[in-house]
Amino acid sequence: MKFIHLTDTHVVGSGLLYGQDPAERLAEAVTSINAEHSDAEFVIVTGDMTHWGDADAYARFANEITKLKIPFDLMVGNHDDTPALMHAFPDLPRDENGFVQQVIDTARGRFLLLDTKAPEGHAGAYCDKRCDWLARQLEALGAVFLFMHHPPFEVGIKSMDAIMMHDAEAFHEVISPHTSRIRHLFFGHVHRAIWGTWRGISYSCMRGLNHQVALDLDAPAERINGNFEPPAYGVVLLGDDQVTVHLHDFADRSQSFLL
């Protein structure tokens, strides 16, 4: 099974963001996916579709993402606005409490798309109602893949660790009985390519499309250093006993040659 992990598109309604047009980057990513990976089952966008959460930005995002030749599923991040998102995508699944969460049952296991948006601020949250929903979805047997915007752990960049998911212990209490079945955790938010393990669970994060967070492990928490490292999306291959995540620098224009 093959699918695409796309995150942090940060589209704006008009003008530029840090001197670039995020919608153009999204258009380039969609063109790449259609040309190179149209055999994938779907695309999962792990949040921050827009930068300001305004209607015009969601309209621009929708105009580009709907050009995909394969299905896509959307999740919310700290830069998103749920009412504006639902206005642009009224059929987007939500749970019984209105959170943008859903279950996708596939031939390779159960995909759980989680809503980690807090009522205020940029840090993530996962309240009791969301934990109860997650616990029920984990009752089904079989492999599980988790998708979220905020990581529930520190990554070593102080500014991003300050705005990780703050309900990490409550979240882990729910998933810990199922650790052996959780095959991977996918997230965004950090705007960097990161791989590792957390309490026995493997994870990966992809770069954003418009701008990245610099790898500065010494910067203080109150300062987020950014840069324009190349945008990327993840190409994920799932087998019976393996999860492979390729980072695709789709905007790379370097020379191609035989080795």
XYZ file of C-alpha atoms in Angstrom:
259
model
C 0.000 0.000 0.000
C 1.188 3.487 -0.868
C -0.044 6.875 0.326
C 1.219 10.461 0.527
C 1.864 12.462 3.703
C 1.568 16.204 3.051
C 1.628 18.839 5.786
C 1.804 22.525 6.687
C 0.835 24.114 3.386
C 0.128 27.503 5.086
C -1.810 28.959 2.156
C -2.736 32.663 2.378
C -5.720 34.318 0.721
C -3.631 36.848 -1.185
C -0.103 38.179 -1.302
C 3.008 36.472 -0.015
C 4.062 34.753 3.198
C 7.691 35.428 4.137
C 8.222 36.560 0.547
C 6.771 33.452 -1.118
C 3.364 32.298 -2.316
C 2.339 29.117 -0.456
C -0.419 28.387 -2.980
C 2.176 28.146 -5.748
C 4.137 25.632 -3.672
C 0.975 23.622 -3.083
C 0.204 23.670 -6.808
C 3.689 22.360 -7.518
C 3.265 19.583 -4.951
C -0.098 18.562 -6.439
C 1.412 18.494 -9.930
C 4.240 16.288 -8.646
C 1.894 13.867 -6.882
C -0.317 13.571 -9.956
C 2.653 12.976 -12.247
C 4.745 10.677 -10.055
C 2.439 9.074 -7.478
C -1.050 8.869 -8.900
C -0.976 5.172 -7.960
C -1.079 6.110 -4.266
C -4.322 5.338 -2.438
C -4.781 8.839 -1.022
C -3.125 11.937 0.416
C -3.351 12.809 4.108
C -2.758 16.481 4.989
C -1.790 16.742 8.665
C -2.909 20.295 9.342
C -2.057 23.971 8.936
C -3.653 24.133 5.534
C -3.796 27.925 5.851
C -1.676 30.442 7.737
C -4.407 32.753 9.064
C -7.475 30.494 8.932
C -9.472 32.879 6.738
C -12.091 32.024 4.126
C -10.088 33.365 1.187
C -7.131 31.186 2.114
C -9.303 28.065 2.346
C -10.758 28.908 -1.051
C -7.259 29.082 -2.559
C -6.275 25.882 -0.773
C -9.384 24.114 -2.060
C -8.741 25.323 -5.587
C -5.349 23.596 -5.602
C -5.919 20.479 -3.488
C -8.998 19.455 -5.498
C -6.764 19.132 -8.558
C -5.368 15.922 -7.066
C -6.197 12.834 -9.109
C -6.424 10.723 -5.946
C -8.592 11.179 -2.813
C -7.381 13.360 0.055
C -8.177 13.666 3.759
C -7.704 16.846 5.793
C -6.765 17.460 9.423
C -6.609 20.639 11.490
C -3.541 22.347 12.908
C -2.954 25.328 15.156
C -3.088 27.781 12.224
C -6.430 26.429 11.028
C -9.918 27.690 11.887
C -12.403 24.845 12.176
C -15.587 26.788 11.220
C -13.888 28.312 8.167
C -12.498 24.913 7.202
C -15.913 23.269 7.503
C -17.452 26.009 5.369
C -14.935 25.246 2.617
C -15.188 21.456 3.064
C -18.674 20.787 4.521
C -18.364 17.012 4.091
C -15.206 16.741 6.181
C -15.795 14.033 8.853
C -16.121 15.075 12.502
C -16.668 13.092 15.675
C -19.735 13.326 17.895
C -18.251 16.308 19.745
C -17.438 18.284 16.617
C -13.720 17.562 16.531
C -12.199 16.973 13.095
C -11.366 13.307 13.701
C -12.031 10.225 11.631
C -11.271 6.550 11.128
C -10.089 5.143 7.809
C -10.056 1.361 7.717
C -7.652 0.073 5.074
C -6.287 -3.278 3.975
C -3.140 -2.504 6.017
C -4.863 -1.426 9.200
C -6.842 1.316 10.895
C -5.806 4.914 10.226
C -6.809 7.298 13.040
C -6.761 10.980 12.089
C -6.697 13.029 15.290
C -7.640 16.624 16.091
C -4.951 18.179 18.326
C -6.055 21.807 17.955
C -6.359 23.693 21.246
C -9.116 26.297 21.808
C -6.458 29.023 21.979
C -2.767 29.416 21.234
C -0.416 27.367 19.103
C 0.288 24.454 21.448
C -1.646 21.237 20.928
C -4.318 19.692 23.150
C -6.109 16.378 23.480
C -8.956 16.686 25.964
C -10.942 13.997 27.809
C -13.636 13.889 25.107
C -11.044 13.266 22.417
C -9.302 10.671 24.572
C -12.610 8.832 25.042
C -13.186 8.829 21.287
C -9.676 7.520 20.665
C -10.034 4.763 23.256
C -13.165 3.492 21.497
C -11.483 3.476 18.084
C -8.577 1.482 19.489
C -10.888 -1.320 20.641
C -10.880 -2.799 17.133
C -8.199 -5.410 16.547
C -5.409 -5.075 14.005
C -2.662 -2.666 13.052
C -3.046 1.030 13.857
C -1.497 4.130 12.280
C -1.812 7.463 14.089
C -1.921 10.867 12.365
C -1.795 14.179 14.231
C -0.630 17.735 13.768
C 1.238 18.309 17.043
C 3.774 15.762 18.289
C 3.118 14.495 21.839
C 6.832 14.703 22.662
C 9.805 17.045 22.472
C 11.999 17.103 19.369
C 14.885 19.167 20.760
C 13.986 22.538 19.187
C 12.942 24.608 22.211
C 10.475 26.875 20.417
C 8.600 23.915 18.970
C 8.784 21.896 22.180
C 6.997 24.791 23.898
C 4.035 24.308 21.538
C 3.925 20.507 21.328
C 0.760 18.673 22.385
C 0.442 19.500 26.080
C -1.823 16.571 27.005
C 0.852 14.049 26.129
C 0.598 11.939 29.290
C -3.180 11.585 29.101
C -2.840 10.737 25.413
C -0.173 8.130 26.112
C -2.273 6.555 28.824
C -4.924 5.846 26.196
C -2.609 4.429 23.550
C -0.080 2.605 25.760
C -2.096 -0.660 26.020
C -1.998 -0.802 22.213
C 1.673 0.047 21.628
C 2.397 -3.317 20.034
C -0.299 -2.659 17.400
C 0.625 0.964 16.630
C 2.888 0.671 13.619
C 3.707 4.362 13.096
C 2.821 7.910 14.138
C 2.769 10.651 11.480
C 2.751 14.355 12.392
C 3.494 17.847 11.079
C 3.785 21.196 12.891
C 7.580 21.169 13.263
C 8.361 21.942 9.597
C 11.309 19.560 9.570
C 12.085 16.021 8.413
C 12.311 14.030 11.642
C 12.312 10.300 12.359
C 12.608 8.428 15.640
C 10.806 6.404 18.283
C 8.740 7.489 21.279
C 8.048 4.959 24.023
C 8.289 2.112 21.546
C 6.352 3.811 18.716
C 8.110 4.837 15.508
C 7.313 8.267 14.112
C 8.050 10.625 11.241
C 7.472 14.275 10.385
C 7.639 15.996 7.005
C 8.821 19.449 5.978
C 6.249 22.121 5.199
C 5.734 23.598 1.745
C 6.345 27.329 2.130
C 8.937 27.659 4.905
C 10.795 25.488 7.404
C 11.898 25.695 11.029
C 15.670 25.893 11.230
C 17.608 23.142 12.974
C 18.838 25.315 15.856
C 18.998 23.354 19.093
C 20.428 26.292 21.045
C 17.887 29.011 20.237
C 15.661 30.052 23.173
C 12.039 28.940 23.320
C 10.703 32.418 22.569
C 12.383 32.530 19.143
C 11.470 30.424 16.113
C 14.208 30.550 13.492
C 12.999 29.841 9.976
C 14.579 29.197 6.589
C 13.763 28.143 3.056
C 15.040 24.586 2.989
C 13.346 22.755 0.105
C 9.690 21.750 0.489
C 8.875 18.056 0.606
C 6.149 15.499 1.087
C 6.309 11.915 2.283
C 5.803 8.851 0.123
C 4.783 6.038 2.472
C 4.957 2.342 1.612
C 3.270 -0.170 3.903
C 4.016 -3.882 3.847
C 3.093 -6.809 6.051
C 6.050 -6.212 8.337
C 7.486 -2.848 7.308
C 6.764 0.885 7.166
C 8.940 2.844 4.720
C 8.765 6.644 4.578
C 10.510 8.409 1.696
C 11.007 12.183 1.841
C 10.436 13.558 -1.648
C 12.116 16.896 -2.478
C 9.644 17.463 -5.283
C 11.015 20.918 -6.143
C 14.586 19.680 -6.582
C 16.021 20.671 -9.952
C 19.448 19.083 -9.625
C 20.821 17.038 -12.514
C 19.690 13.448 -12.825
C 22.153 10.853 -14.088
C 22.935 7.137 -14.072
C 25.240 5.784 -11.371
